[in-house]
Coordinates of N, CA and C in Angstrom, one line a residue:
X1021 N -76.8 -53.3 17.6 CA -76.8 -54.6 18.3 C -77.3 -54.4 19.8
X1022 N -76.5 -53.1 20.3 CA -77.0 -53.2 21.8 C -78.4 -52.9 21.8
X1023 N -79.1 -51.6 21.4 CA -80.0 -51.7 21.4 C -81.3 -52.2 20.9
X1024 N -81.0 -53.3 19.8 CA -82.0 -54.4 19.7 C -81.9 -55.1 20.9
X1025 N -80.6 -55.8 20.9 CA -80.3 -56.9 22.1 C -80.9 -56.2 22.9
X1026 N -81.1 -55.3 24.2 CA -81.5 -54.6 25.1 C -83.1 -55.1 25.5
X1027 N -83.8 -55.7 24.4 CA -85.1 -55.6 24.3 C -85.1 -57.3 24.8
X1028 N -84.0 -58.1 24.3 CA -83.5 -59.5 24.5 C -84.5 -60.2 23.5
X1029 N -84.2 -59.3 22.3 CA -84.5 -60.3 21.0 C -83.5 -61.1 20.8
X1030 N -83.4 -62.3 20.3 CA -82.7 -63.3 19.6 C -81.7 -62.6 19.0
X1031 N -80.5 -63.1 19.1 CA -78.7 -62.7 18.4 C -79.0 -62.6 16.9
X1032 N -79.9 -63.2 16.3 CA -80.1 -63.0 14.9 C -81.1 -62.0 14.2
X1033 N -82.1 -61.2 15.4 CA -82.6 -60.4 14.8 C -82.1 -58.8 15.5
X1034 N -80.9 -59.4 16.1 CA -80.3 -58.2 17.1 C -79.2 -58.2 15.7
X1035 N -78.3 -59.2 15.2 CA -77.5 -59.2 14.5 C -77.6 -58.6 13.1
X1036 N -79.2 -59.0 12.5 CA -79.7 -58.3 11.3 C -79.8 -57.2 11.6
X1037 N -80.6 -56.6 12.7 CA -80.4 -55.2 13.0 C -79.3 -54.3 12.9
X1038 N -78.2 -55.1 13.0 CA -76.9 -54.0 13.6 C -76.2 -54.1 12.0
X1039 N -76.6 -55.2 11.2 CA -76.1 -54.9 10.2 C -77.0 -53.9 9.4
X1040 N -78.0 -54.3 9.2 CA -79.1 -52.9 8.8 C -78.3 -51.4 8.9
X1041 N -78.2 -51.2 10.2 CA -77.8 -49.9 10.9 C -76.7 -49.5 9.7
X1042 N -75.3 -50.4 9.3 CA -74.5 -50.3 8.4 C -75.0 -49.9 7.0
X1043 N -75.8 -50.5 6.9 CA -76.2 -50.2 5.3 C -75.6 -48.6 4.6
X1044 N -76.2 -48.0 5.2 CA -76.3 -46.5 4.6 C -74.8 -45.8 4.0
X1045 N -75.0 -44.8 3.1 CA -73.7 -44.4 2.3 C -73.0 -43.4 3.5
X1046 N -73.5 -43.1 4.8 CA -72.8 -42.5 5.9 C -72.1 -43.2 6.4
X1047 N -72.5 -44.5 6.7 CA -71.4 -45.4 7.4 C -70.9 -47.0 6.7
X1048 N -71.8 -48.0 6.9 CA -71.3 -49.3 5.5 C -71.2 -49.1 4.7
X1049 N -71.7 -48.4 4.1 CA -72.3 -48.2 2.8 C -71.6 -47.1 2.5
X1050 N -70.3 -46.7 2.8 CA -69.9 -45.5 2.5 C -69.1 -45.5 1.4
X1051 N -68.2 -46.9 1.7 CA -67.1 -47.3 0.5 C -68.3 -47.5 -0.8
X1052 N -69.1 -48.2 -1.0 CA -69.6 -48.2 -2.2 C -70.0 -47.1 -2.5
X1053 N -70.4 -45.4 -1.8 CA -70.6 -44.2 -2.5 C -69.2 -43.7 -2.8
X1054 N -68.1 -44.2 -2.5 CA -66.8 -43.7 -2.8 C -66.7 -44.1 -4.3
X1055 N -66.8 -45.4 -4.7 CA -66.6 -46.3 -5.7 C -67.6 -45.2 -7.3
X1056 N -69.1 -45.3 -6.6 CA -70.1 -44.3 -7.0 C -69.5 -42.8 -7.5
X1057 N -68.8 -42.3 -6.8 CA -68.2 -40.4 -6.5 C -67.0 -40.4 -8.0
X1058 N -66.2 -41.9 -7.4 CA -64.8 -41.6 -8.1 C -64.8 -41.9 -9.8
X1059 N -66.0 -43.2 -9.7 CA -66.7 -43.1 -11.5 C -67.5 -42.1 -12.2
X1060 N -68.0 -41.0 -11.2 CA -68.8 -40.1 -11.3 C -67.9 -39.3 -12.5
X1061 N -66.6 -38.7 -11.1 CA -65.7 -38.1 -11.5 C -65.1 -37.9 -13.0
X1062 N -64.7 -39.4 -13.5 CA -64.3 -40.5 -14.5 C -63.2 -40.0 -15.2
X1063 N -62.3 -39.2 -14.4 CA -60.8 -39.1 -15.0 C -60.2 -38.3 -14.1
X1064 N -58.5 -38.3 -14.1 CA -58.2 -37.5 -13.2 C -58.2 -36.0 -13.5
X1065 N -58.3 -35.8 -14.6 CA -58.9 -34.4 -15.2 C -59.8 -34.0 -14.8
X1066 N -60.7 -34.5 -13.7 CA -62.2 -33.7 -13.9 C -62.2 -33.3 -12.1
X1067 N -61.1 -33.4 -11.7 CA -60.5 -33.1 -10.0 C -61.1 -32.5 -9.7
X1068 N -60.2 -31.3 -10.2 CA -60.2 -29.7 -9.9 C -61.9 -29.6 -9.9
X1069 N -61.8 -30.0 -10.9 CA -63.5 -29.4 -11.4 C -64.5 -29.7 -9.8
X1070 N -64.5 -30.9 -10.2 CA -65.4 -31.4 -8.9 C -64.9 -31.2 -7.3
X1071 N -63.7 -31.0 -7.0 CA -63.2 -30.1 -6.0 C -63.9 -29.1 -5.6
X1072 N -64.1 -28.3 -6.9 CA -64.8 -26.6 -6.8 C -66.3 -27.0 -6.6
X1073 N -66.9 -27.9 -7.7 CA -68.5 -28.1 -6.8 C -68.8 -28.7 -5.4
X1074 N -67.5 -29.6 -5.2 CA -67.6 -30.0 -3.4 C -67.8 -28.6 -2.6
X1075 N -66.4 -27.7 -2.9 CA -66.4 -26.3 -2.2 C -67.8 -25.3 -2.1
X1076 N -68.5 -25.7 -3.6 CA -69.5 -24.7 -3.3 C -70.8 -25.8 -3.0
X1077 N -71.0 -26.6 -2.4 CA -71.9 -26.8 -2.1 C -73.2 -27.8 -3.4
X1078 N -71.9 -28.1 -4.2 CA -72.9 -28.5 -5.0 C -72.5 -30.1 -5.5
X1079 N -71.6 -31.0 -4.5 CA -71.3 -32.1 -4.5 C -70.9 -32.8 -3.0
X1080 N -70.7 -34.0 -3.0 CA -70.2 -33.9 -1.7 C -69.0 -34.8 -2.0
X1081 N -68.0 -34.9 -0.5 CA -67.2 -35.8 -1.0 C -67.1 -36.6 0.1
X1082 N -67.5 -37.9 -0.4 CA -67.4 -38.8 0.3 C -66.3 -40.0 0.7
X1083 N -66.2 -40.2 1.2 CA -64.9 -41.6 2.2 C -63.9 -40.1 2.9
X1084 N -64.2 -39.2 3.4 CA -63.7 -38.0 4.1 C -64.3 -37.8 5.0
X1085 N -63.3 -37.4 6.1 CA -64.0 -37.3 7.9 C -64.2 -38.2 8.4
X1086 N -64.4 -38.2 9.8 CA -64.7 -39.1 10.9 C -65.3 -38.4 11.5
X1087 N -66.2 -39.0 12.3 CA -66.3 -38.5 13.8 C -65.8 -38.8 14.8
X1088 N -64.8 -39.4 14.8 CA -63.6 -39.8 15.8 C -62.3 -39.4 15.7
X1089 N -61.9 -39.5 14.1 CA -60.8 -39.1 13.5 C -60.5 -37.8 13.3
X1090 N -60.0 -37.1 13.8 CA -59.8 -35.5 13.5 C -58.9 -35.3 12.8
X1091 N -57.9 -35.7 12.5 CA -56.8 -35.6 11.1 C -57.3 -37.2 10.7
X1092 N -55.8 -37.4 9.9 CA -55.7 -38.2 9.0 C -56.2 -40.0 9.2
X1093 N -57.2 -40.3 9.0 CA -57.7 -41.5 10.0 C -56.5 -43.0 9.9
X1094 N -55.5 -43.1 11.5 CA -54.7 -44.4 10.6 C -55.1 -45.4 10.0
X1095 N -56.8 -45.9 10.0 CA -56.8 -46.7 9.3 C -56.7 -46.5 8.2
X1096 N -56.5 -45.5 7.3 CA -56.7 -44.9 5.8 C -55.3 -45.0 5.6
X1097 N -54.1 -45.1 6.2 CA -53.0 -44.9 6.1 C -52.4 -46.4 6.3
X1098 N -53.1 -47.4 6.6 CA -53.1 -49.1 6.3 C -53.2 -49.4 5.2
X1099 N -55.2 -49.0 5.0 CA -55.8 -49.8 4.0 C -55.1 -49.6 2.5
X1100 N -54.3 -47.6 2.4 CA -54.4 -47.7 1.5 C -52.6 -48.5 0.9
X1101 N -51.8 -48.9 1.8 CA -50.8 -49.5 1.3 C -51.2 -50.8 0.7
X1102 N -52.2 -51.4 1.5 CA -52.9 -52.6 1.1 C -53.5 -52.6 -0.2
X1103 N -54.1 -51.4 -0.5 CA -54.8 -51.1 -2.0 C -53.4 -51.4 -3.0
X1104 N -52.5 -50.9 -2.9 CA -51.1 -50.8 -3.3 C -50.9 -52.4 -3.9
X1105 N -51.4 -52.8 -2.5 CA -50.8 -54.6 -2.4 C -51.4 -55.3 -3.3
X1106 N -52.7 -55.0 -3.1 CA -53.9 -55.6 -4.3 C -54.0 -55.4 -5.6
X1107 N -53.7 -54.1 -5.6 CA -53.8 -54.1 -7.2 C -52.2 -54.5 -8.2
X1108 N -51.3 -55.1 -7.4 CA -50.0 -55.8 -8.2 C -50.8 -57.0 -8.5
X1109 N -51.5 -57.6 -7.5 CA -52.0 -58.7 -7.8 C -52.8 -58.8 -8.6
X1110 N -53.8 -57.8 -8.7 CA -55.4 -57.6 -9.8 C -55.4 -56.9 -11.0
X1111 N -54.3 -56.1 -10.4 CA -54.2 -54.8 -11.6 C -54.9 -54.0 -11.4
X1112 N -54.0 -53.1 -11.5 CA -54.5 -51.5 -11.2 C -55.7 -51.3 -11.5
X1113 N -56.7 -50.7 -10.8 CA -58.0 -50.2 -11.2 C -57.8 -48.7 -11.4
X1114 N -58.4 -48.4 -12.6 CA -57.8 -47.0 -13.3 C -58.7 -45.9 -12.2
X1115 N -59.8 -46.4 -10.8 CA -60.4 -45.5 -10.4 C -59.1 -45.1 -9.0
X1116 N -58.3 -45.9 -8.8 CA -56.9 -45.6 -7.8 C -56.8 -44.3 -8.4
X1117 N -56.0 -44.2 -10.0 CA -56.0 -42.7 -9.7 C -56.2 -41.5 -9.4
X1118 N -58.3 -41.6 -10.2 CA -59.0 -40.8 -9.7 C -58.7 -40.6 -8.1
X1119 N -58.8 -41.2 -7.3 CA -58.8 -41.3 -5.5 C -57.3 -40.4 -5.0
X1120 N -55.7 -41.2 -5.7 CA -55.2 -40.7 -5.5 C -54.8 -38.9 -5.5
X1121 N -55.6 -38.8 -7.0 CA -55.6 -37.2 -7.6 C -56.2 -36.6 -6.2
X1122 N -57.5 -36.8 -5.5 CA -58.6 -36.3 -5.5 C -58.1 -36.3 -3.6
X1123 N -57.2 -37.2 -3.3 CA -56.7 -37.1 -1.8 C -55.6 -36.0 -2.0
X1124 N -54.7 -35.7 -2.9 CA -53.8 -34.9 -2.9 C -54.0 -33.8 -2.7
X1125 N -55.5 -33.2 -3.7 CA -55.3 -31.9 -3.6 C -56.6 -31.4 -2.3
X1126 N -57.4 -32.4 -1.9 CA -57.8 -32.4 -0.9 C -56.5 -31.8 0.7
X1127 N -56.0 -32.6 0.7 CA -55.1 -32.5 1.8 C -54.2 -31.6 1.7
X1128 N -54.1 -30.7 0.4 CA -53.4 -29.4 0.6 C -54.4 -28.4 0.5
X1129 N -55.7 -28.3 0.5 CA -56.5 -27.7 0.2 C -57.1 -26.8 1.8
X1130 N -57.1 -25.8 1.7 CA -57.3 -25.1 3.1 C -58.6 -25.1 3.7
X1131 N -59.7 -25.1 2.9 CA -60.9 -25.7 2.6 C -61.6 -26.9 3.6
X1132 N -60.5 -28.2 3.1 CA -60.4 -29.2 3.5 C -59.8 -29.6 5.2
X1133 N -58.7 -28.7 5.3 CA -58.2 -29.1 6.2 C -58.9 -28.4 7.8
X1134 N -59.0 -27.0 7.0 CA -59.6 -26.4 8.2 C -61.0 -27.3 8.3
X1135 N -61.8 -28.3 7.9 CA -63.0 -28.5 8.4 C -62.6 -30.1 8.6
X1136 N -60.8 -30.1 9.2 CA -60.8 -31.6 9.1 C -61.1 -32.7 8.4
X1137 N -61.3 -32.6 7.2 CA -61.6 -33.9 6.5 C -60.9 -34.4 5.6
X1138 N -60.1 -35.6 6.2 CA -59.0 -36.3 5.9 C -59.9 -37.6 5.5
X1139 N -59.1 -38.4 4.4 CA -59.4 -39.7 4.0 C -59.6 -40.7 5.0
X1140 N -60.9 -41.3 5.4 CA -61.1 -42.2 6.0 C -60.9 -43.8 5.2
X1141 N -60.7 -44.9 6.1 CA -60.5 -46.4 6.0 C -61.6 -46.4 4.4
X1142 N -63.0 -46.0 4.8 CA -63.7 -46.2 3.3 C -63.2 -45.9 1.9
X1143 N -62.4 -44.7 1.9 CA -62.0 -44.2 1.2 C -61.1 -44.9 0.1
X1144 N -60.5 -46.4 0.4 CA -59.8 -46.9 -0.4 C -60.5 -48.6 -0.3
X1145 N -61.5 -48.8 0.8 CA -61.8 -50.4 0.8 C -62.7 -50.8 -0.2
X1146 N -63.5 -50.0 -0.9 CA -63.8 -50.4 -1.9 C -63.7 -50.7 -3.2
X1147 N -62.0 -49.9 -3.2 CA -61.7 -50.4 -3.9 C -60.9 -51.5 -4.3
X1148 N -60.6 -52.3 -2.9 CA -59.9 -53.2 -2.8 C -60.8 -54.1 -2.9
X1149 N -62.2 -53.7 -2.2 CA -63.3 -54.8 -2.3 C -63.7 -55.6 -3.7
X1150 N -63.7 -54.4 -4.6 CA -64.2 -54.8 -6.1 C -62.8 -55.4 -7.1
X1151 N -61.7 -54.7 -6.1 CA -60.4 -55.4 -7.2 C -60.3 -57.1 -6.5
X1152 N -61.2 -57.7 -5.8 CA -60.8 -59.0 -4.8 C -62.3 -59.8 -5.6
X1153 N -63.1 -58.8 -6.5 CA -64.0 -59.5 -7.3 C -65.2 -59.4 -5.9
X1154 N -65.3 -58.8 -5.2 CA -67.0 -58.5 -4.1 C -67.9 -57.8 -5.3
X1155 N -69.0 -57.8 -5.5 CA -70.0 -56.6 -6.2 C -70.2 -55.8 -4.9
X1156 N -70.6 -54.4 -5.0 CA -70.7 -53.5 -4.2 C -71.8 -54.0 -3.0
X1157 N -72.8 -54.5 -3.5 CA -74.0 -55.0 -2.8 C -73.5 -56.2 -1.5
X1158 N -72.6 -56.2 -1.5 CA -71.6 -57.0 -1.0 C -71.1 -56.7 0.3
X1159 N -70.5 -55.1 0.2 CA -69.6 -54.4 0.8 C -69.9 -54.4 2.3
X1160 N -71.3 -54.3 2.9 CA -71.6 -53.8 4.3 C -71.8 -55.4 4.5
X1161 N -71.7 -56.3 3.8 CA -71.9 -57.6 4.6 C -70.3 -58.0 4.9
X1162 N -69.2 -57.8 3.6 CA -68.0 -57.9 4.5 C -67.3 -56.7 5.7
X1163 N -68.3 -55.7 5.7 CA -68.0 -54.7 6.9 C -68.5 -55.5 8.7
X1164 N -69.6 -56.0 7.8 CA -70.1 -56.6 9.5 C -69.6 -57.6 9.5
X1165 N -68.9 -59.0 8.7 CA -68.6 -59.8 9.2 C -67.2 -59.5 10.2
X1166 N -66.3 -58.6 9.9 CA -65.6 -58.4 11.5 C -66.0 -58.1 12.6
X1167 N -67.2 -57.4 12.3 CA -67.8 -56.7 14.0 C -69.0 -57.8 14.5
X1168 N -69.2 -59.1 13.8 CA -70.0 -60.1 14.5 C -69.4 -60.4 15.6
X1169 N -68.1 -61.2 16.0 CA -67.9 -61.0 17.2 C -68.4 -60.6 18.5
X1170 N -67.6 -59.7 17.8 CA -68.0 -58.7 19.0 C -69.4 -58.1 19.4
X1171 N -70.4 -58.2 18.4 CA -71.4 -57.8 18.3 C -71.9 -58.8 19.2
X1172 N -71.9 -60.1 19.1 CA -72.3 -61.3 19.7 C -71.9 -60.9 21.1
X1173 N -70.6 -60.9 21.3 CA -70.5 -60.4 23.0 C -70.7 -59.8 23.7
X1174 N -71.5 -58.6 23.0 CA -72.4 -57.6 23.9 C -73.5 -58.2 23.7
X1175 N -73.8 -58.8 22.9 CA -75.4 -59.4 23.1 C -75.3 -60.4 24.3
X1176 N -74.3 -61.1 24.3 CA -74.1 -62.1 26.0 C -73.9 -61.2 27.0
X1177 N -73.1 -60.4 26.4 CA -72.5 -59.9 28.4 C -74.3 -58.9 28.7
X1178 N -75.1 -58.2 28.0 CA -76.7 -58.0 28.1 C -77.3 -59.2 28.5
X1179 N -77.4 -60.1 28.4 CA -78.7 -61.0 28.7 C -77.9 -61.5 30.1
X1180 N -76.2 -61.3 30.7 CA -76.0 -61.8 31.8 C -76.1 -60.5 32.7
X1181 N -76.3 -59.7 32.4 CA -76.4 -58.3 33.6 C -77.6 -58.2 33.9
X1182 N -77.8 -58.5 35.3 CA -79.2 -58.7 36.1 C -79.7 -56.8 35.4
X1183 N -79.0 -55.6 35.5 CA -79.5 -54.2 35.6 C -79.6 -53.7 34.4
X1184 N -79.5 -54.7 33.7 CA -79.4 -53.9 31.9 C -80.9 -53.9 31.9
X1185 N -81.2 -52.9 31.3 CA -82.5 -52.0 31.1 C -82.4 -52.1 29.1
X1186 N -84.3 -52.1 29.2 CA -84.4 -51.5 27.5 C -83.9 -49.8 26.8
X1187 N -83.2 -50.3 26.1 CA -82.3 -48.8 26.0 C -83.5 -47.9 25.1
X1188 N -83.5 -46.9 25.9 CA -84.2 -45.8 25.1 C -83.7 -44.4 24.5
X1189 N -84.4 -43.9 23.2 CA -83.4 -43.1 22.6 C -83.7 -41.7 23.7
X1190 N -82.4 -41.1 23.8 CA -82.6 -39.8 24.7 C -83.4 -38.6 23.8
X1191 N -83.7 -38.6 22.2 CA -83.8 -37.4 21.8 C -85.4 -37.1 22.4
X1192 N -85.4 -35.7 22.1 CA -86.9 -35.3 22.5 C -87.4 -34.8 21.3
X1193 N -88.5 -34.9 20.4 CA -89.3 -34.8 19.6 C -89.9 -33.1 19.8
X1194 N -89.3 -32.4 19.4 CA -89.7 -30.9 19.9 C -91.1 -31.1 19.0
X1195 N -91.3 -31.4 17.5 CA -92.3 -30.9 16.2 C -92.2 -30.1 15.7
X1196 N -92.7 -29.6 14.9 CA -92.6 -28.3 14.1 C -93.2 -27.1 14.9
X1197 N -92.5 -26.2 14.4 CA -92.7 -24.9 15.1 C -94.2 -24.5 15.2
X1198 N -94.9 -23.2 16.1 CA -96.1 -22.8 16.0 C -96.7 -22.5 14.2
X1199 N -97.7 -22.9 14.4 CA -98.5 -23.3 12.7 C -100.0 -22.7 13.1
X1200 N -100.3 -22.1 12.0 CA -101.4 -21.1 11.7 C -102.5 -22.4 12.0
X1201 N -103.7 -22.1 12.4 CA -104.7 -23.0 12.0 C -105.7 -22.5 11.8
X1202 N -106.1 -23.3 10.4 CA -107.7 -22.5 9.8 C -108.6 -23.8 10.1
X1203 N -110.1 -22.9 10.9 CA -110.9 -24.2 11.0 C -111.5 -24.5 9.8
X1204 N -112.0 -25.7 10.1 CA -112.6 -26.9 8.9 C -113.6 -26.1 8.1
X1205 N -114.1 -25.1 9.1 CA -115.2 -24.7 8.1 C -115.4 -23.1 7.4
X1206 N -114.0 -22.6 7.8 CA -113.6 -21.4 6.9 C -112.4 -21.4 5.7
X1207 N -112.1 -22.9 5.6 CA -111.2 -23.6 4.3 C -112.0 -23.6 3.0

């Protein structure tokens, strides 16, 4: 949002932006690769299994870590009593288990701990999302409807700061390394 807004596009193509940004299975989009991982899985029998392809490099596991969160993220320690709450009401979704299996032996797992990666907030919202009847395609539009707000108020308090500047990205474009070149007419 800031940095569309920065350019002082319109709240709605600053706002579509910042939802955009969410999309992906790293950040909005992360609860729906959870939902994706834990059907993959499709029993709490197949844990261990898929534990050991996480460890070696040959899966990944997603709604784990932060980059803020260095242990156990509290909002994963909300949402998921709330998962608890929802599914009395909806009925258990048989993928809770899978999740719960798959946090347990995670979090005793040395593996795991030493590289920090504890269950994040995503880790259980999707499944509250789909037990509340959302389709997955759904999920990053109920992620951004809380951060509108706020999104909107950095887009005002920008257009009232006489010194806000177009934000530019800091990285520098090194390119690929030194490359052979053959001229056009010895190919």
């Amino acid at each position: 949002m800031r940095g569309i807004g920065s350019s002082q596009a319109d709240p709605f193509a600053s706002m579509a932006g910042a939802a955009a940004a969410l999309y992906g299975p790293l950040h909005g989009g992360a609860n729906e690769a959870v939902l994706r991982m834990l059907a993959a899985i499709g029993s709490v029998d197949n844990v261990p299994d898929f534990i050991k392809k996480v460890k070696a490099g040959e899966g990944r596991l997603m709604g784990f870590g932060h980059r803020v969160y260095k242990s156990y993220d509290p909002r994963a320690t909300v949402i998921k009593e709330q998962a608890y709450r929802v599914f009395e009401v909806t009925g258990r979704n048989p993928l809770l288990d899978i999740a719960i299996e798959l946090e347990r032996i995670a979090l005793q797992d040395d593996y795991f701990v030493q590289r920090r990666l504890y269950p994040n907030v995503d880790f259980y919202s999707g499944l509250i999302y789909e037990a509340m009847g959302f389709k997955p395609a759904m999920f990053t539009v109920l992620f951004a409807i809380g951060r509108a707000p706020g999104w909107i108020a950095q887009w005002q308090e920008m257009l009232r700061d006489k010194a806000q500047k177009i934000a530019r990205p800091r990285q520098i474009y090194l390119g690929a390394g030194e490359r052979d070149y053959v001229p056009m007419d010895q190919r």
